[in-house]
Amino acid sequence: MGKLYYLMGKSSTGKDTIYKRLIDDDTLELKTIVGYTTRPRREGEIEGLEYHFVTAREHRQFENDGLVIERRKYDTVYGPWVYFTVDDGNIDLEKNDYIQIGTLESYVNVKSYFGKEKIVPLYINVEDGERLTRALYREKAQDFPRYAEMCRRFLADEEDFSVEKLENAGIVKTYENSDINRCIEEIRGVIFRNKLL
């Protein structure tokens, strides 16, 4: 039986980089579950890699068709953005291992949908001062920096990933990303051990 490795953490913890490195590692044989979002695509993001970028109308159609596994809506300074996972027929946990990026809330809903024995949480942690430095650096590199949204996300993360919420979700293990290579090696070890079970 396959596993779904669910990568999550506060903003600017390196989730996207870790995700890319893990899916590029052919020895892990991980397939991806690409989420959907109504937010605008950031510079450098590729459709179908980080997310499927869809309209609000397309999101409603998925909802109406009963295909949405989980969804989150954020009221941003730019209006509402929805992130969601679709049961689009491309997930077969009997045959394959998968990796997905999401939030703690989405992890809880995906775990409920597929069953906790099939989901392995990978919670990435970085010290808050370092996270803020990384977020500012990334935002400055954008053609049109969105500093207000960066600050909103940073503050929202404190509530979204509170110690109490992590405990309630059953997250007991964290992966420290002060050294990305060491963090990735630790995660690779978990994946390889699960393959032997």
GROMACS .gro file of N, CA, C and O in nm, residues 105-176:
model
  288
  105GLU      N    1  -0.483   2.262   0.826
  105GLU     CA    2  -0.626   2.239   0.806
  105GLU      C    3  -0.651   2.142   0.691
  105GLU      O    4  -0.732   2.050   0.701
  106SER      N    5  -0.580   2.162   0.581
  106SER     CA    6  -0.600   2.073   0.465
  106SER      C    7  -0.550   1.932   0.497
  106SER      O    8  -0.609   1.833   0.455
  107TYR      N    9  -0.440   1.922   0.573
  107TYR     CA   10  -0.389   1.792   0.614
  107TYR      C   11  -0.495   1.715   0.691
  107TYR      O   12  -0.519   1.596   0.666
  108VAL      N   13  -0.559   1.780   0.786
  108VAL     CA   14  -0.663   1.714   0.867
  108VAL      C   15  -0.775   1.662   0.778
  108VAL      O   16  -0.822   1.549   0.794
  109ASN      N   17  -0.818   1.741   0.681
  109ASN     CA   18  -0.927   1.700   0.592
  109ASN      C   19  -0.885   1.588   0.496
  109ASN      O   20  -0.963   1.496   0.470
  110VAL      N   21  -0.763   1.595   0.445
  110VAL     CA   22  -0.714   1.489   0.355
  110VAL      C   23  -0.696   1.359   0.433
  110VAL      O   24  -0.730   1.251   0.384
  111LYS      N   25  -0.647   1.369   0.556
  111LYS     CA   26  -0.630   1.251   0.641
  111LYS      C   27  -0.767   1.188   0.668
  111LYS      O   28  -0.782   1.066   0.664
  112SER      N   29  -0.867   1.270   0.692
  112SER     CA   30  -1.002   1.220   0.714
  112SER      C   31  -1.057   1.152   0.589
  112SER      O   32  -1.123   1.048   0.597
  113TYR      N   33  -1.026   1.207   0.473
  113TYR     CA   34  -1.077   1.154   0.346
  113TYR      C   35  -1.014   1.019   0.311
  113TYR      O   36  -1.083   0.925   0.274
  114PHE      N   37  -0.880   1.009   0.323
  114PHE     CA   38  -0.809   0.887   0.282
  114PHE      C   39  -0.786   0.788   0.396
  114PHE      O   40  -0.763   0.670   0.371
  115GLY      N   41  -0.788   0.835   0.521
  115GLY     CA   42  -0.759   0.750   0.636
  115GLY      C   43  -0.619   0.777   0.689
  115GLY      O   44  -0.524   0.788   0.611
  116LYS      N   45  -0.605   0.787   0.822
  116LYS     CA   46  -0.477   0.830   0.880
  116LYS      C   47  -0.364   0.731   0.857
  116LYS      O   48  -0.247   0.770   0.856
  117GLU      N   49  -0.395   0.604   0.833
  117GLU     CA   50  -0.289   0.505   0.810
  117GLU      C   51  -0.221   0.526   0.675
  117GLU      O   52  -0.111   0.475   0.653
  118LYS      N   53  -0.282   0.603   0.587
  118LYS     CA   54  -0.225   0.626   0.454
  118LYS      C   55  -0.151   0.759   0.442
  118LYS      O   56  -0.086   0.784   0.340
  119ILE      N   57  -0.161   0.843   0.545
  119ILE     CA   58  -0.104   0.978   0.537
  119ILE      C   59   0.013   0.991   0.634
  119ILE      O   60   0.003   0.953   0.752
  120VAL      N   61   0.126   1.045   0.587
  120VAL     CA   62   0.244   1.070   0.670
  120VAL      C   63   0.268   1.221   0.673
  120VAL      O   64   0.302   1.281   0.570
  121PRO      N   65   0.249   1.286   0.790
  121PRO     CA   66   0.271   1.430   0.797
  121PRO      C   67   0.419   1.465   0.799
  121PRO      O   68   0.499   1.400   0.867
  122LEU      N   69   0.456   1.567   0.722
  122LEU     CA   70   0.593   1.620   0.720
  122LEU      C   71   0.584   1.769   0.752
  122LEU      O   72   0.565   1.853   0.664
  123TYR      N   73   0.593   1.802   0.881
  123TYR     CA   74   0.580   1.940   0.925
  123TYR      C   75   0.718   2.006   0.929
  123TYR      O   76   0.805   1.966   1.007
  124ILE      N   77   0.737   2.107   0.844
  124ILE     CA   78   0.865   2.177   0.832
  124ILE      C   79   0.864   2.298   0.925
  124ILE      O   80   0.767   2.376   0.925
  125ASN      N   81   0.973   2.317   0.999
  125ASN     CA   82   0.980   2.427   1.094
  125ASN      C   83   1.107   2.509   1.070
  125ASN      O   84   1.213   2.453   1.040
  126VAL      N   85   1.094   2.640   1.083
  126VAL     CA   86   1.206   2.734   1.076
  126VAL      C   87   1.180   2.842   1.181
  126VAL      O   88   1.065   2.884   1.200
  127GLU      N   89   1.284   2.885   1.249
  127GLU     CA   90   1.273   2.990   1.350
  127GLU      C   91   1.208   3.114   1.288
  127GLU      O   92   1.236   3.150   1.173
  128ASP      N   93   1.120   3.181   1.364
  128ASP     CA   94   1.038   3.290   1.309
  128ASP      C   95   1.119   3.406   1.250
  128ASP      O   96   1.082   3.460   1.145
  129GLY      N   97   1.227   3.446   1.314
  129GLY     CA   98   1.307   3.555   1.260
  129GLY      C   99   1.366   3.520   1.124
  129GLY      O  100   1.366   3.602   1.031
  130GLU      N  101   1.413   3.398   1.110
  130GLU     CA  102   1.466   3.351   0.982
  130GLU      C  103   1.356   3.344   0.877
  130GLU      O  104   1.376   3.379   0.761
  131ARG      N  105   1.237   3.298   0.918
  131ARG     CA  106   1.124   3.292   0.824
  131ARG      C  107   1.090   3.430   0.770
  131ARG      O  108   1.066   3.447   0.651
  132LEU      N  109   1.087   3.529   0.858
  132LEU     CA  110   1.053   3.665   0.817
  132LEU      C  111   1.158   3.721   0.722
  132LEU      O  112   1.125   3.785   0.621
  133THR      N  113   1.284   3.692   0.749
  133THR     CA  114   1.392   3.736   0.660
  133THR      C  115   1.377   3.672   0.521
  133THR      O  116   1.389   3.740   0.419
  134ARG      N  117   1.348   3.542   0.518
  134ARG     CA  118   1.329   3.472   0.391
  134ARG      C  119   1.209   3.528   0.314
  134ARG      O  120   1.214   3.546   0.192
  135ALA      N  121   1.099   3.555   0.386
  135ALA     CA  122   0.978   3.606   0.322
  135ALA      C  123   1.004   3.743   0.260
  135ALA      O  124   0.961   3.770   0.146
  136LEU      N  125   1.074   3.828   0.332
  136LEU     CA  126   1.103   3.962   0.280
  136LEU      C  127   1.194   3.954   0.157
  136LEU      O  128   1.171   4.023   0.057
  137TYR      N  129   1.294   3.869   0.162
  137TYR     CA  130   1.384   3.851   0.049
  137TYR      C  131   1.307   3.804  -0.076
  137TYR      O  132   1.325   3.855  -0.185
  138ARG      N  133   1.219   3.707  -0.056
  138ARG     CA  134   1.140   3.654  -0.168
  138ARG      C  135   1.047   3.761  -0.225
  138ARG      O  136   1.034   3.775  -0.346
  139GLU      N  137   0.985   3.839  -0.137
  139GLU     CA  138   0.889   3.940  -0.183
  139GLU      C  139   0.961   4.052  -0.258
  139GLU      O  140   0.912   4.102  -0.359
  140LYS      N  141   1.078   4.091  -0.211
  140LYS     CA  142   1.155   4.197  -0.278
  140LYS      C  143   1.193   4.156  -0.420
  140LYS      O  144   1.209   4.241  -0.507
  141ALA      N  145   1.206   4.027  -0.445
  141ALA     CA  146   1.246   3.978  -0.577
  141ALA      C  147   1.131   3.981  -0.678
  141ALA      O  148   1.154   3.965  -0.798
  142GLN      N  149   1.008   4.002  -0.632
  142GLN     CA  150   0.892   4.004  -0.722
  142GLN      C  151   0.886   4.137  -0.797
  142GLN      O  152   0.931   4.240  -0.748
  143ASP      N  153   0.830   4.134  -0.918
  143ASP     CA  154   0.811   4.258  -0.994
  143ASP      C  155   0.720   4.355  -0.920
  143ASP      O  156   0.739   4.476  -0.925
  144PHE      N  157   0.618   4.299  -0.855
  144PHE     CA  158   0.523   4.381  -0.778
  144PHE      C  159   0.510   4.322  -0.637
  144PHE      O  160   0.421   4.242  -0.611
  145PRO      N  161   0.602   4.360  -0.549
  145PRO     CA  162   0.599   4.303  -0.414
  145PRO      C  163   0.466   4.329  -0.344
  145PRO      O  164   0.407   4.436  -0.357
  146ARG      N  165   0.421   4.229  -0.268
  146ARG     CA  166   0.295   4.238  -0.193
  146ARG      C  167   0.328   4.227  -0.044
  146ARG      O  168   0.303   4.125   0.018
  147TYR      N  169   0.383   4.335   0.010
  147TYR     CA  170   0.430   4.331   0.148
  147TYR      C  171   0.316   4.315   0.247
  147TYR      O  172   0.331   4.245   0.348
  148ALA      N  173   0.202   4.378   0.220
  148ALA     CA  174   0.088   4.366   0.312
  148ALA      C  175   0.042   4.220   0.320
  148ALA      O  176   0.013   4.169   0.429
  149GLU      N  177   0.037   4.152   0.206
  149GLU     CA  178  -0.004   4.012   0.204
  149GLU      C  179   0.101   3.925   0.274
  149GLU      O  180   0.068   3.831   0.346
  150MET      N  181   0.228   3.957   0.257
  150MET     CA  182   0.334   3.884   0.324
  150MET      C  183   0.317   3.894   0.476
  150MET      O  184   0.324   3.793   0.547
  151CYS      N  185   0.288   4.012   0.525
  151CYS     CA  186   0.269   4.032   0.669
  151CYS      C  187   0.144   3.961   0.718
  151CYS      O  188   0.145   3.901   0.826
  152ARG      N  189   0.036   3.966   0.641
  152ARG     CA  190  -0.087   3.897   0.680
  152ARG      C  191  -0.062   3.748   0.695
  152ARG      O  192  -0.101   3.687   0.793
  153ARG      N  193   0.009   3.689   0.596
  153ARG     CA  194   0.037   3.545   0.602
  153ARG      C  195   0.123   3.510   0.721
  153ARG      O  196   0.102   3.409   0.788
  154PHE      N  197   0.224   3.592   0.747
  154PHE     CA  198   0.315   3.566   0.859
  154PHE      C  199   0.238   3.561   0.990
  154PHE      O  200   0.255   3.471   1.071
  155LEU      N  201   0.151   3.660   1.012
  155LEU     CA  202   0.074   3.666   1.135
  155LEU      C  203  -0.032   3.555   1.142
  155LEU      O  204  -0.054   3.496   1.248
  156ALA      N  205  -0.095   3.526   1.030
  156ALA     CA  206  -0.197   3.420   1.027
  156ALA      C  207  -0.136   3.284   1.060
  156ALA      O  208  -0.202   3.199   1.122
  157ASP      N  209  -0.012   3.263   1.020
  157ASP     CA  210   0.055   3.136   1.048
  157ASP      C  211   0.064   3.106   1.198
  157ASP      O  212   0.061   2.990   1.239
  158GLU      N  213   0.078   3.210   1.279
  158GLU     CA  214   0.088   3.190   1.424
  158GLU      C  215  -0.036   3.123   1.478
  158GLU      O  216  -0.028   3.038   1.567
  159GLU      N  217  -0.151   3.160   1.425
  159GLU     CA  218  -0.276   3.096   1.468
  159GLU      C  219  -0.297   2.963   1.398
  159GLU      O  220  -0.334   2.863   1.460
  160ASP      N  221  -0.273   2.960   1.267
  160ASP     CA  222  -0.301   2.840   1.188
  160ASP      C  223  -0.216   2.720   1.232
  160ASP      O  224  -0.260   2.606   1.221
  161PHE      N  225  -0.093   2.747   1.277
  161PHE     CA  226  -0.002   2.639   1.319
  161PHE      C  227   0.032   2.650   1.468
  161PHE      O  228   0.145   2.624   1.508
  162SER      N  229  -0.066   2.686   1.548
  162SER     CA  230  -0.043   2.695   1.692
  162SER      C  231  -0.008   2.557   1.748
  162SER      O  232  -0.042   2.455   1.689
  163VAL      N  233   0.058   2.556   1.861
  163VAL     CA  234   0.095   2.430   1.926
  163VAL      C  235  -0.029   2.345   1.951
  163VAL      O  236  -0.029   2.224   1.928
  164GLU      N  237  -0.136   2.408   1.997
  164GLU     CA  238  -0.260   2.335   2.024
  164GLU      C  239  -0.316   2.270   1.898
  164GLU      O  240  -0.356   2.153   1.900
  165LYS      N  241  -0.316   2.344   1.787
  165LYS     CA  242  -0.369   2.288   1.662
  165LYS      C  243  -0.281   2.175   1.609
  165LYS      O  244  -0.332   2.076   1.556
  166LEU      N  245  -0.151   2.189   1.624
  166LEU     CA  246  -0.060   2.082   1.583
  166LEU      C  247  -0.086   1.955   1.665
  166LEU      O  248  -0.093   1.846   1.611
  167GLU      N  249  -0.101   1.973   1.795
  167GLU     CA  250  -0.129   1.858   1.882
  167GLU      C  251  -0.262   1.793   1.847
  167GLU      O  252  -0.273   1.670   1.839
  168ASN      N  253  -0.366   1.875   1.825
  168ASN     CA  254  -0.498   1.822   1.790
  168ASN      C  255  -0.497   1.746   1.658
  168ASN      O  256  -0.575   1.653   1.638
  169ALA      N  257  -0.407   1.786   1.567
  169ALA     CA  258  -0.396   1.719   1.437
  169ALA      C  259  -0.309   1.594   1.444
  169ALA      O  260  -0.298   1.521   1.346
  170GLY      N  261  -0.249   1.570   1.561
  170GLY     CA  262  -0.163   1.452   1.576
  170GLY      C  263  -0.023   1.470   1.523
  170GLY      O  264   0.048   1.372   1.498
  171ILE      N  265   0.021   1.595   1.506
  171ILE     CA  266   0.157   1.622   1.458
  171ILE      C  267   0.252   1.619   1.577
  171ILE      O  268   0.246   1.705   1.665
  172VAL      N  269   0.337   1.520   1.582
  172VAL     CA  270   0.430   1.507   1.694
  172VAL      C  271   0.576   1.524   1.649
  172VAL      O  272   0.663   1.554   1.730
  173LYS      N  273   0.600   1.507   1.521
  173LYS     CA  274   0.736   1.515   1.466
  173LYS      C  275   0.747   1.640   1.380
  173LYS      O  276   0.660   1.669   1.299
  174THR      N  277   0.856   1.715   1.399
  174THR     CA  278   0.884   1.830   1.312
  174THR      C  279   1.019   1.808   1.245
  174THR      O  280   1.105   1.737   1.297
  175TYR      N  281   1.034   1.868   1.129
  175TYR     CA  282   1.159   1.860   1.053
  175TYR      C  283   1.215   2.001   1.045
  175TYR      O  284   1.157   2.089   0.982
  176GLU      N  285   1.328   2.023   1.113
  176GLU     CA  286   1.389   2.156   1.119
  176GLU      C  287   1.463   2.185   0.990
  176GLU      O  288   1.544   2.104   0.945
   0.00000   0.00000   0.00000
